[in-house]
């Protein structure tokens, strides 16, 4: 196969959530389709023999959404969530390795959100909302269901499932707080539990607290507040007793590099263990003896061991590595990773590497001819070191330029382009390279992979230095005769959509733009988006920051709508709560008012990401058609 079609992109399957058994012999993972057909995403639990590459089998036979695989402490059972009985309501199930039987373990009417098998073989900790009461059901039947903010809000609570009796109990702990994460001490001791004041994604992440819960005595100890957006708990022993670690945003800003926080339980001393690094931690992984840390490291990924006083680099992997899982000793790891020209698969190996691929979930991509992908390193106008990727048109070399160039800005902005295969349903480099475009993937300041200060520098200043960083990269490619200055396009999704909308209000150098789920007004986003206060940190103010003009007005693309002359393609999901549809409507009305050529497309039933197969196909085809219309001779 040498041709790339939209169907090839969206019809594949991809692995998710790999988990190694503690004994290292078996690996469980989820196999999920790239796109959804119908109302539910039908996923499957699979098992692979770690020592016998290529031997994998499906653990279940039902049509269901299956997720969250977790091994029992003795490696004899794989627990997972499935809605096989009632679609949309996941329940806990157990796959027994010995006889390959699957057993449903819960019938909790509200469904199970998450679970953690405990060291005690008879117990599983559950996260689940309260079951509906008779009054709740009556109100729903009678449509007497007015929603009052702050009242009857759903919250995940910690519950315990007794596997011997099947009973689910709810310890009277944490009050009315929403439980978001839990991790048991490796020796089978208490559970570390992260809670928030509510499940509201605007307020909750700023109200986190850490607790110790002894499931034997039923007692709880409050360890105090944690930094914003805390997650990824891990325990480890040290000479001064047990330590608890977690990832969170570096205080005090709500947009800053993520850090590893280390709490010594005996002394209650809290330390930021990654404050001065030029890498950004993305995951913590618990072993019996130490915590492993995954770092976004420029275009690549580094895995390190967190010691009592130091950080030991264990291995560096090209591109992106995620969803790290280990055996109990930490001697073997499993993770999702790929390469420049191969999509993500499950890889297994020793901590120091190398890792070997043990799944091949998208063999149909094996014969594709893709565009040559090259890392870029350059400096911003103020001397800051930057990186990114260049993908050349399929079958062409840099010497054959200049080519029409499309710049695709990543989202976040706390994200990055890693040196991995750039082929996705959204505007992606290899999809456009197959149509004859060179594609620039910049990593401007504000993103991941270069430490705290690099990430924090855009707070309240979006569209400023990060925009200059992007333009500097484009100018470099023009000077190298790779990019045709008269055939430039720009695209992006989410924060990348913001940057695309921002760009066309600042310059006329682009002949076409794509704004996917993009931010147009930061004040409006702070007021209506699900992560309002985080967006306010980026925009610099809110609408209630006194009488305007406000700081966010100066960095909102809609403020510059009268300057736009570039044709714009606007794509947005109708049910997007992250960047609500009103942002796209605002841009559409502004462009219509100023008589700017544009096309506005709304995808029904879709959120911030487009999931349905036909909609993903439309995004791919419409993207190419739009740029072909404006950038072809």
Coordinates of C-alpha atoms in Angstrom, one line a residue:
X1 CA 0.0 0.0 0.0
X2 CA 1.4 3.4 -0.9
X3 CA -1.7 5.7 -0.9
X4 CA -3.2 7.3 2.2
X5 CA -7.0 7.7 2.4
X6 CA -9.2 9.2 5.0
X7 CA -10.6 5.8 5.7
X8 CA -7.2 4.3 6.4
X9 CA -6.7 7.1 9.0
X10 CA -9.9 6.7 10.9
X11 CA -10.7 3.0 10.5
X12 CA -7.8 1.6 12.6
X13 CA -7.6 0.5 16.2
X14 CA -5.2 1.6 18.8
X15 CA -4.1 0.2 22.2
X16 CA -4.7 2.0 25.4
X17 CA -4.0 1.6 29.1
X18 CA -1.4 -1.2 29.1
X19 CA -0.9 -2.9 32.5
X20 CA 1.8 -5.4 33.4
X21 CA 1.0 -8.1 35.9
X22 CA 3.2 -7.9 39.0
X23 CA 4.9 -11.1 38.0
X24 CA 5.7 -9.7 34.6
X25 CA 4.3 -12.6 32.6
X26 CA 1.1 -11.2 31.2
X27 CA 0.0 -7.8 29.9
X28 CA -3.5 -6.5 29.7
X29 CA -4.6 -3.6 27.5
X30 CA -7.6 -2.0 25.8
X31 CA -8.0 -2.1 22.1
X32 CA -10.2 0.8 20.9
X33 CA -11.2 2.0 17.4
X34 CA -9.9 5.4 16.3
X35 CA -13.5 6.5 15.4
X36 CA -16.9 5.7 16.8
X37 CA -19.9 4.4 14.8
X38 CA -23.2 4.8 16.7
X39 CA -23.7 6.0 20.3
X40 CA -21.0 4.0 22.0
X41 CA -17.3 3.4 21.5
X42 CA -17.0 -0.4 21.4
X43 CA -13.7 -1.3 23.1
X44 CA -12.1 -4.7 24.0
X45 CA -9.9 -6.1 26.8
X46 CA -6.9 -8.0 25.4
X47 CA -4.1 -10.0 27.0
X48 CA -0.6 -10.6 25.7
X49 CA 2.1 -13.1 26.7
X50 CA 5.1 -10.9 27.5
X51 CA 7.6 -13.7 26.7
X52 CA 5.9 -14.9 23.5
X53 CA 5.8 -11.9 21.1
X54 CA 2.8 -12.0 18.9
X55 CA 0.7 -14.2 21.2
X56 CA -2.3 -12.1 22.2
X57 CA -6.0 -12.9 22.7
X58 CA -9.2 -11.1 23.5
X59 CA -10.3 -11.7 27.1
X60 CA -14.0 -10.8 26.5
X61 CA -16.6 -11.5 23.8
X62 CA -19.3 -8.9 24.4
X63 CA -20.0 -5.7 22.5
X64 CA -19.3 -3.2 25.2
X65 CA -17.2 -0.2 26.3
X66 CA -14.4 -1.7 28.3
X67 CA -11.7 0.3 30.2
X68 CA -9.4 0.6 33.2
X69 CA -7.7 -2.8 33.4
X70 CA -6.0 -3.4 36.8
X71 CA -4.2 -6.6 37.9
X72 CA -4.8 -8.3 41.3
X73 CA -1.9 -8.4 43.7
X74 CA -1.2 -12.1 42.9
X75 CA -1.4 -11.6 39.1
X76 CA -4.2 -14.1 39.0
X77 CA -7.0 -11.8 37.8
X78 CA -7.5 -8.8 35.7
X79 CA -10.2 -6.4 36.9
X80 CA -11.8 -4.0 34.4
X81 CA -14.9 -1.9 33.7
X82 CA -17.5 -2.9 31.2
X83 CA -21.0 -1.7 30.3
X84 CA -21.9 -5.0 28.6
X85 CA -25.1 -5.3 30.7
X86 CA -26.4 -1.7 30.5
X87 CA -24.7 0.4 27.8
X88 CA -23.4 3.6 29.3
X89 CA -23.3 2.3 32.9
X90 CA -19.9 0.6 33.6
X91 CA -19.6 -2.1 36.2
X92 CA -16.6 -3.9 37.6
X93 CA -15.7 -7.3 36.1
X94 CA -13.0 -9.8 36.7
X95 CA -11.1 -12.0 34.2
X96 CA -9.6 -15.1 36.0
X97 CA -6.4 -16.1 34.3
X98 CA -6.7 -19.8 35.4
X99 CA -9.9 -20.6 33.6
X100 CA -10.4 -17.6 31.4
X101 CA -13.8 -16.8 32.9
X102 CA -15.3 -13.3 33.2
X103 CA -17.5 -12.4 36.2
X104 CA -19.5 -9.3 36.8
X105 CA -18.8 -8.1 40.3
X106 CA -21.1 -5.0 40.7
X107 CA -24.6 -3.9 39.8
X108 CA -24.2 -0.3 41.2
X109 CA -26.9 1.7 39.5
X110 CA -24.9 4.8 39.1
X111 CA -22.0 2.9 37.5
X112 CA -18.4 2.6 38.6
X113 CA -16.0 5.4 37.7
X114 CA -12.7 3.7 38.7
X115 CA -11.3 0.9 40.8
X116 CA -8.2 -0.3 42.6
X117 CA -7.7 -4.0 43.6
X118 CA -6.1 -4.0 47.1
X119 CA -3.4 -6.1 48.5
X120 CA -6.1 -7.9 50.5
X121 CA -7.3 -10.4 47.9
X122 CA -10.9 -10.0 49.1
X123 CA -11.2 -6.2 48.6
X124 CA -11.4 -3.8 45.7
X125 CA -11.6 0.0 46.3
X126 CA -14.2 1.7 44.0
X127 CA -15.0 5.2 43.0
X128 CA -18.7 5.7 42.2
X129 CA -21.4 8.3 42.6
X130 CA -24.3 7.8 44.9
X131 CA -27.1 5.6 43.5
X132 CA -30.3 7.4 42.6
X133 CA -32.8 7.5 45.4
X134 CA -36.6 7.0 45.0
X135 CA -37.0 10.7 45.2
X136 CA -34.4 11.2 42.4
X137 CA -36.3 8.7 40.2
X138 CA -39.6 10.3 41.0
X139 CA -38.2 13.7 40.0
X140 CA -36.8 12.3 36.8
X141 CA -40.1 10.6 35.9
X142 CA -42.1 13.8 36.6
X143 CA -39.5 16.1 35.0
X144 CA -39.4 17.9 38.3
X145 CA -35.6 18.1 37.9
X146 CA -34.5 21.8 38.1
X147 CA -30.8 22.0 38.6
X148 CA -29.7 24.2 41.4
X149 CA -26.0 25.1 41.5
X150 CA -24.3 23.6 44.6
X151 CA -27.2 21.3 45.4
X152 CA -27.3 17.6 44.8
X153 CA -24.1 17.8 42.7
X154 CA -22.8 14.4 41.8
X155 CA -19.6 13.4 43.6
X156 CA -17.4 10.3 43.3
X157 CA -17.1 8.6 46.7
X158 CA -14.7 5.9 47.9
X159 CA -16.4 2.6 48.4
X160 CA -15.2 -0.9 49.2
X161 CA -16.3 -4.1 47.4
X162 CA -16.0 -7.3 49.4
X163 CA -15.3 -10.0 46.8
X164 CA -16.5 -12.8 49.2
X165 CA -19.9 -11.4 49.8
X166 CA -20.4 -9.0 46.8
X167 CA -21.4 -6.2 49.2
X168 CA -20.4 -2.6 48.6
X169 CA -19.9 -0.4 51.6
X170 CA -19.3 3.4 51.7
X171 CA -16.9 4.5 54.5
X172 CA -18.1 7.7 56.2
X173 CA -15.0 9.6 55.3
X174 CA -14.0 12.8 53.4
X175 CA -17.4 14.4 54.1
X176 CA -19.0 15.6 50.9
X177 CA -15.7 15.9 48.9
X178 CA -15.2 14.5 45.5
X179 CA -12.6 11.7 45.3
X180 CA -10.4 11.8 42.2
X181 CA -7.5 9.4 42.8
X182 CA -6.2 6.8 45.2
X183 CA -3.1 4.6 45.6
X184 CA -2.3 1.9 48.2
X185 CA 1.0 1.8 49.9
X186 CA 3.2 -1.0 48.3
X187 CA 3.3 -3.0 51.6
X188 CA -0.5 -3.3 51.7
X189 CA -0.9 -0.4 54.2
X190 CA -3.2 2.6 54.0
X191 CA -4.5 4.3 50.9
X192 CA -3.4 7.7 49.8
X193 CA -6.5 9.6 48.5
X194 CA -6.8 12.8 46.6
X195 CA -10.1 14.7 47.0
X196 CA -11.6 18.0 45.7
X197 CA -14.4 20.2 47.0
X198 CA -16.5 19.2 44.0
X199 CA -16.4 17.6 40.6
X200 CA -16.7 21.0 38.9
X201 CA -13.6 21.1 36.6
X202 CA -13.3 24.9 37.1
X203 CA -13.3 24.9 40.9
X204 CA -12.4 21.3 41.9
X205 CA -8.8 21.2 40.7
X206 CA -8.0 24.3 42.8
X207 CA -9.4 22.8 46.0
X208 CA -7.5 19.5 46.3
X209 CA -6.5 17.8 49.6
X210 CA -4.5 14.7 50.3
X211 CA -5.6 12.1 52.8
X212 CA -4.5 8.8 54.3
X213 CA -7.3 6.2 54.7
X214 CA -6.8 3.0 56.7
X215 CA -9.3 0.6 55.2
X216 CA -8.9 -1.8 58.1
X217 CA -9.7 0.6 60.9
X218 CA -11.8 2.9 58.8
X219 CA -9.9 6.0 60.1
X220 CA -8.7 8.9 57.9
X221 CA -6.0 11.5 58.3
X222 CA -6.0 14.8 56.5
X223 CA -2.5 15.6 55.1
X224 CA -3.6 19.1 53.9
X225 CA -4.0 21.0 50.7
X226 CA -2.2 20.1 47.4
X227 CA -1.3 22.3 44.5
X228 CA -3.8 22.7 41.6
X229 CA -4.7 19.8 39.4
X230 CA -2.9 17.2 41.6
X231 CA -2.9 13.7 40.2
X232 CA -0.7 10.6 39.6
X233 CA -0.1 9.4 43.2
X234 CA 2.9 7.2 44.1
X235 CA 4.4 5.9 47.3
X236 CA 8.0 5.0 48.1
X237 CA 10.0 4.1 51.2
X238 CA 13.1 6.1 52.4
X239 CA 15.4 6.2 55.4
X240 CA 13.1 8.7 57.0
X241 CA 9.9 6.7 56.4
X242 CA 7.3 6.7 53.7
X243 CA 7.0 9.3 51.1
X244 CA 4.0 10.3 49.0
X245 CA 4.4 11.9 45.6
X246 CA 2.1 13.5 43.1
X247 CA 2.1 15.7 40.0
X248 CA 0.5 19.2 40.1
X249 CA 0.9 22.6 38.6
X250 CA 3.7 24.6 40.1
X251 CA 2.3 27.3 42.4
X252 CA 1.1 30.0 42.3
X253 CA 0.0 30.3 38.7
X254 CA -2.7 28.1 37.1
X255 CA -0.7 27.8 34.0
X256 CA 2.8 26.6 34.7
X257 CA 5.0 23.6 34.2
X258 CA 3.9 20.5 36.0
X259 CA 6.1 19.4 38.9
X260 CA 6.7 16.3 41.1
X261 CA 5.8 17.1 44.7
X262 CA 7.4 14.9 47.4
X263 CA 5.7 14.7 50.9
X264 CA 7.7 13.0 53.7
X265 CA 4.9 11.7 55.9
X266 CA 6.9 11.6 59.1
X267 CA 8.2 15.2 59.0
X268 CA 5.5 16.6 56.7
X269 CA 8.2 18.3 54.7
X270 CA 7.0 19.0 51.1
X271 CA 9.5 19.5 48.3
X272 CA 9.2 20.3 44.6
X273 CA 11.6 17.7 43.2
X274 CA 11.7 18.9 39.6
X275 CA 11.9 22.7 40.1
X276 CA 15.1 23.4 38.2
X277 CA 14.9 20.8 35.4
X278 CA 14.6 21.5 31.7
X279 CA 12.2 18.6 31.4
X280 CA 8.5 18.4 32.4
X281 CA 7.1 15.4 34.4
X282 CA 4.1 13.8 32.8
X283 CA 3.5 10.6 34.9
X284 CA 4.5 9.1 38.2
X285 CA 4.6 5.3 38.4
X286 CA 4.8 3.4 41.7
X287 CA 7.0 0.3 42.3
X288 CA 7.7 -1.5 45.6
X289 CA 10.9 0.4 46.2
X290 CA 10.9 3.7 44.3
X291 CA 8.8 6.0 42.1
X292 CA 9.5 6.2 38.3
X293 CA 9.0 9.5 36.6
X294 CA 8.2 10.0 32.9
X295 CA 9.4 13.3 31.5
X296 CA 8.6 15.2 28.3
X297 CA 12.1 16.0 27.2
X298 CA 12.2 18.3 24.2
X299 CA 11.0 16.1 21.2
X300 CA 11.6 12.9 23.2
X301 CA 10.8 11.2 26.5
X302 CA 13.0 10.4 29.4
X303 CA 12.3 7.9 32.2
X304 CA 14.0 8.4 35.6
X305 CA 14.0 6.9 39.1
X306 CA 13.2 9.3 42.0
X307 CA 15.7 8.6 44.8
X308 CA 15.6 10.1 48.3
X309 CA 17.8 13.0 47.3
X310 CA 18.4 12.7 43.5
X311 CA 16.9 11.8 40.2
X312 CA 18.6 9.0 38.2
X313 CA 18.0 9.0 34.4
X314 CA 17.3 5.5 33.3
X315 CA 16.5 5.7 29.6
X316 CA 15.6 8.1 26.9
X317 CA 13.1 7.2 24.2
X318 CA 12.5 8.8 20.8
X319 CA 9.2 10.6 20.5
X320 CA 6.4 10.2 23.1
X321 CA 6.1 7.5 25.6
X322 CA 3.1 7.3 27.9
X323 CA 0.9 5.1 30.1
X324 CA 3.9 3.6 31.9
X325 CA 3.2 0.4 33.8
X326 CA 5.7 -1.8 35.7
X327 CA 6.1 -5.0 37.5
X328 CA 6.3 -4.9 41.3
X329 CA 10.0 -4.6 41.4
X330 CA 10.1 -2.1 38.6
X331 CA 12.5 -4.2 36.6
X332 CA 10.3 -4.5 33.5
X333 CA 8.1 -1.7 32.1
X334 CA 5.3 -1.5 29.5
X335 CA 4.3 1.7 27.8
X336 CA 2.7 3.1 24.7
X337 CA 5.1 4.4 22.2
X338 CA 5.8 4.4 18.4
X339 CA 8.2 6.0 16.0
X340 CA 8.3 8.7 13.3
X341 CA 6.7 6.4 10.8
X342 CA 4.8 3.9 12.9
X343 CA 1.8 4.6 15.2
X344 CA 1.6 3.8 18.9
X345 CA 1.8 0.2 20.0
X346 CA 2.5 -1.5 23.4
X347 CA 6.2 -1.9 24.0
X348 CA 7.8 -3.9 26.8
X349 CA 11.4 -4.2 28.1
X350 CA 13.8 -3.4 30.9
X351 CA 13.9 0.0 32.6
X352 CA 17.1 0.9 30.8
X353 CA 15.8 -0.3 27.5
X354 CA 15.6 -1.2 24.7
X355 CA 11.8 -1.8 24.5
X356 CA 10.4 -4.3 22.1
X357 CA 7.0 -4.0 20.4
X358 CA 4.6 -6.7 21.4
X359 CA 1.4 -5.5 19.6
X360 CA 0.8 -4.6 16.0
X361 CA -2.6 -3.0 16.1
X362 CA -2.5 -1.1 12.8
X363 CA -0.8 -3.4 10.3
X364 CA -2.6 -1.6 7.5
X365 CA -0.3 1.3 7.9
X366 CA 2.8 -0.8 7.4
X367 CA 3.0 -0.3 3.6
X368 CA 2.3 3.4 3.6
X369 CA 4.7 5.9 2.0
X370 CA 4.9 8.8 4.4
X371 CA 6.6 12.2 4.2
X372 CA 10.1 12.5 5.6
X373 CA 10.0 13.9 9.1
X374 CA 12.9 15.9 10.5
X375 CA 13.5 17.6 13.9
X376 CA 14.1 21.3 13.8
X377 CA 16.2 23.3 16.3
X378 CA 16.4 27.1 16.1
X379 CA 16.4 30.2 18.3
X380 CA 13.7 32.7 19.0
X381 CA 14.4 36.4 18.4
X382 CA 15.4 36.8 22.1
X383 CA 17.8 33.8 21.8
X384 CA 15.6 31.2 23.5
X385 CA 16.2 27.7 22.2
X386 CA 13.2 26.2 20.4
X387 CA 12.4 23.0 18.6
X388 CA 9.8 21.5 16.3
X389 CA 9.3 19.2 13.4
X390 CA 9.3 19.5 9.6
X391 CA 7.4 17.0 7.5
X392 CA 8.2 17.1 3.8
X393 CA 5.7 16.3 1.0
X394 CA 5.6 12.5 0.3
X395 CA 8.4 11.5 -2.0
X396 CA 10.1 14.9 -2.0
X397 CA 13.4 16.1 -0.5
X398 CA 14.1 19.6 0.9
X399 CA 16.3 20.3 -2.1
X400 CA 13.2 20.2 -4.3
X401 CA 11.5 23.1 -2.5
X402 CA 10.1 25.6 -2.0
X403 CA 6.8 23.9 -1.2
X404 CA 3.4 25.3 0.0
X405 CA 3.8 25.2 3.8
X406 CA 1.1 24.7 6.4
X407 CA 2.0 25.4 10.0
X408 CA -0.1 23.4 12.5
X409 CA 0.1 24.7 16.1
X410 CA -0.4 22.2 18.9
X411 CA -3.1 22.6 21.6
X412 CA -2.8 23.1 25.3
X413 CA -0.8 25.3 25.2
X414 CA 0.8 22.9 27.7
X415 CA 1.4 20.2 25.2
X416 CA 4.1 19.6 22.6
X417 CA 5.0 17.9 19.4
X418 CA 7.1 14.9 20.0
X419 CA 9.1 13.2 17.3
X420 CA 6.5 10.5 16.7
X421 CA 4.2 9.6 13.8
X422 CA 2.1 12.6 12.9
X423 CA -1.0 11.0 11.5
X424 CA -4.4 11.6 13.2
X425 CA -8.0 12.4 12.4
X426 CA -7.5 16.1 13.1
X427 CA -5.3 18.3 10.8
X428 CA -2.0 16.4 10.9
X429 CA 1.3 16.6 9.1
X430 CA 1.3 13.3 7.3
X431 CA -2.3 13.8 6.0
X432 CA -1.3 17.1 4.5
X433 CA 2.1 15.8 3.3
X434 CA 0.3 13.2 1.3
X435 CA -1.4 16.0 -0.6
X436 CA 1.9 17.7 -1.5
X437 CA 2.4 20.1 1.4
X438 CA 5.3 20.7 3.6
X439 CA 4.2 21.0 7.3
X440 CA 5.8 22.9 10.1
X441 CA 5.0 21.7 13.7
X442 CA 6.4 24.3 16.1
X443 CA 6.9 24.0 19.8
X444 CA 6.7 27.6 20.9
X445 CA 7.1 28.7 24.5
X446 CA 4.1 27.9 26.8
X447 CA 4.4 24.2 25.9
X448 CA 5.7 21.0 27.5
X449 CA 9.2 19.6 27.4
X450 CA 11.4 22.5 28.4
X451 CA 10.8 23.1 32.1
X452 CA 8.7 25.3 34.3
X453 CA 9.7 28.8 33.1
X454 CA 9.3 27.9 29.5
X455 CA 5.7 26.8 30.1
X456 CA 4.8 29.6 32.5
X457 CA 6.0 32.4 30.2
X458 CA 2.7 32.7 28.3
X459 CA 0.4 33.2 31.3
X460 CA -1.5 36.4 30.6
X461 CA 0.6 36.8 27.4
X462 CA -0.9 34.3 25.0
X463 CA -0.3 35.2 21.4
X464 CA 2.7 37.3 22.2
X465 CA 6.2 35.7 22.3
X466 CA 4.7 32.3 21.3
X467 CA 3.4 33.9 18.1
X468 CA 6.9 35.4 17.5
X469 CA 8.4 32.0 18.1
X470 CA 6.2 30.5 15.4
X471 CA 6.9 33.2 12.9
X472 CA 10.6 32.8 13.4
X473 CA 10.4 29.2 12.5
X474 CA 8.4 30.0 9.3
X475 CA 10.9 32.6 8.3
X476 CA 13.7 30.1 8.8
X477 CA 12.0 27.6 6.4
X478 CA 11.5 30.4 3.9
X479 CA 15.1 31.3 4.0
X480 CA 16.1 27.7 3.5
X481 CA 13.9 27.6 0.3
X482 CA 11.7 24.9 1.9
X483 CA 8.6 27.1 2.2
X484 CA 7.1 29.2 -0.5
X485 CA 6.3 32.6 1.1
X486 CA 3.4 33.1 -1.3
X487 CA 1.7 29.8 -0.3
X488 CA 1.5 29.7 3.4
X489 CA -1.4 28.3 5.5
X490 CA -1.9 27.9 9.2
X491 CA -4.1 25.5 11.2
X492 CA -4.7 24.3 14.7
X493 CA -7.2 22.7 17.2
X494 CA -8.1 24.1 20.6
X495 CA -5.2 26.4 21.7
X496 CA -3.8 25.8 18.2
X497 CA -7.1 27.0 16.9
X498 CA -6.7 30.2 19.0
X499 CA -3.2 30.7 17.5
X500 CA -4.6 30.3 14.0
X501 CA -7.3 32.8 14.6
X502 CA -4.8 35.1 16.3
X503 CA -2.3 34.8 13.4
X504 CA -4.8 36.0 10.7
X505 CA -5.6 39.0 12.8
X506 CA -2.0 40.0 13.0
X507 CA -0.8 39.4 9.5
X508 CA -1.9 38.9 5.9
X509 CA 0.9 36.5 5.1
X510 CA -1.3 33.4 5.2
X511 CA -3.5 32.6 2.3
X512 CA -5.7 30.2 4.2
X513 CA -6.4 29.3 7.9
X514 CA -8.2 26.5 9.8
X515 CA -9.6 27.3 13.3
X516 CA -10.6 24.1 15.0
X517 CA -12.4 24.4 18.3
X518 CA -10.4 27.6 18.8
X519 CA -10.5 30.3 21.5
X520 CA -11.7 33.6 20.1
X521 CA -12.4 35.6 23.3
X522 CA -10.6 34.7 26.5
X523 CA -13.0 36.6 28.8
X524 CA -15.9 34.7 27.3
X525 CA -14.0 31.4 27.7
X526 CA -13.2 32.1 31.4
X527 CA -16.9 32.7 32.0
X528 CA -18.3 29.7 30.1
X529 CA -15.6 27.1 29.5
X530 CA -15.3 24.1 31.8
X531 CA -11.8 25.2 32.9
X532 CA -12.6 28.8 33.4
X533 CA -10.0 29.9 36.0
X534 CA -7.2 28.1 34.1
X535 CA -8.3 30.0 30.9
X536 CA -8.3 33.3 32.9
X537 CA -4.7 32.6 33.9
X538 CA -3.9 32.4 30.2
X539 CA -6.0 35.4 29.1
X540 CA -4.8 37.5 32.0
X541 CA -8.2 38.6 33.3
X542 CA -12.0 37.9 33.4
X543 CA -15.0 39.9 32.6
X544 CA -15.6 40.6 36.3
X545 CA -12.1 42.2 36.7
X546 CA -13.6 45.6 36.9
X547 CA -14.5 48.1 34.2
X548 CA -12.7 47.3 30.9
X549 CA -10.8 47.3 28.7
X550 CA -9.4 44.1 30.2
X551 CA -6.1 42.4 29.7
X552 CA -7.8 39.5 27.9
X553 CA -9.2 41.9 25.3
X554 CA -5.7 42.6 24.0
X555 CA -5.0 38.9 23.5
X556 CA -8.4 37.8 22.1
X557 CA -8.5 37.2 18.3
X558 CA -12.0 38.7 18.0
X559 CA -10.5 42.1 19.0
X560 CA -8.6 42.0 15.7
X561 CA -11.4 40.7 13.5
X562 CA -11.5 43.9 11.5
X563 CA -7.9 43.1 10.3
X564 CA -8.6 39.7 9.0
X565 CA -8.5 39.2 5.2
X566 CA -7.4 35.6 5.2
X567 CA -10.0 32.9 4.2
X568 CA -10.9 30.9 7.4
X569 CA -12.3 27.4 7.8
X570 CA -14.0 27.1 11.2
X571 CA -14.7 23.6 12.6
X572 CA -16.4 23.0 16.0
X573 CA -18.3 20.4 18.0
X574 CA -21.8 21.3 18.9
X575 CA -21.5 19.9 22.5
X576 CA -18.0 21.2 23.3
X577 CA -17.8 22.2 26.9
X578 CA -14.1 22.9 27.0
X579 CA -14.2 25.6 24.3
X580 CA -17.9 26.1 23.9
X581 CA -19.5 26.5 20.5
X582 CA -20.2 30.2 21.2
X583 CA -16.5 30.9 20.5
X584 CA -16.9 29.7 16.9
X585 CA -20.2 31.5 16.5
X586 CA -18.5 34.7 17.7
X587 CA -15.8 34.3 15.0
X588 CA -18.3 33.4 12.3
X589 CA -20.4 36.5 13.0
X590 CA -17.3 38.7 13.1
X591 CA -16.1 37.4 9.8
X592 CA -19.5 37.7 8.3
X593 CA -19.7 41.3 9.5
X594 CA -16.4 42.2 7.9
X595 CA -17.3 40.2 4.7
X596 CA -14.3 37.8 5.1
X597 CA -14.4 34.6 3.0
X598 CA -15.0 31.7 5.4
X599 CA -16.7 28.4 6.0
X600 CA -18.3 27.5 9.3
X601 CA -18.9 23.8 10.1
X602 CA -20.6 22.5 13.3
X603 CA -20.5 18.7 14.1
X604 CA -23.6 17.6 16.0
X605 CA -23.2 15.5 19.2
X606 CA -19.4 16.2 19.3
X607 CA -17.4 17.6 22.1
X608 CA -13.9 19.1 22.1
X609 CA -12.6 16.2 20.1
X610 CA -14.4 14.8 17.1
X611 CA -15.2 11.1 17.7
X612 CA -17.8 9.9 15.1
X613 CA -16.4 8.2 12.0
X614 CA -18.2 10.3 9.4
X615 CA -17.3 13.5 11.2
X616 CA -13.6 12.5 11.3
X617 CA -13.7 11.7 7.6
X618 CA -15.3 15.1 7.0
X619 CA -12.6 16.9 9.0
X620 CA -9.8 15.2 7.0
X621 CA -11.4 15.7 3.6
X622 CA -12.6 19.2 4.2
X623 CA -9.2 20.3 5.6
X624 CA -7.4 19.2 2.4
X625 CA -10.0 20.7 0.2
X626 CA -9.8 24.0 2.0
X627 CA -6.0 24.3 1.6
X628 CA -6.1 23.0 -1.9
X629 CA -8.5 25.7 -2.8
X630 CA -6.3 28.5 -1.6
X631 CA -2.7 27.3 -1.8
X632 CA -2.7 25.5 -5.1
X633 CA -1.3 27.4 -8.1

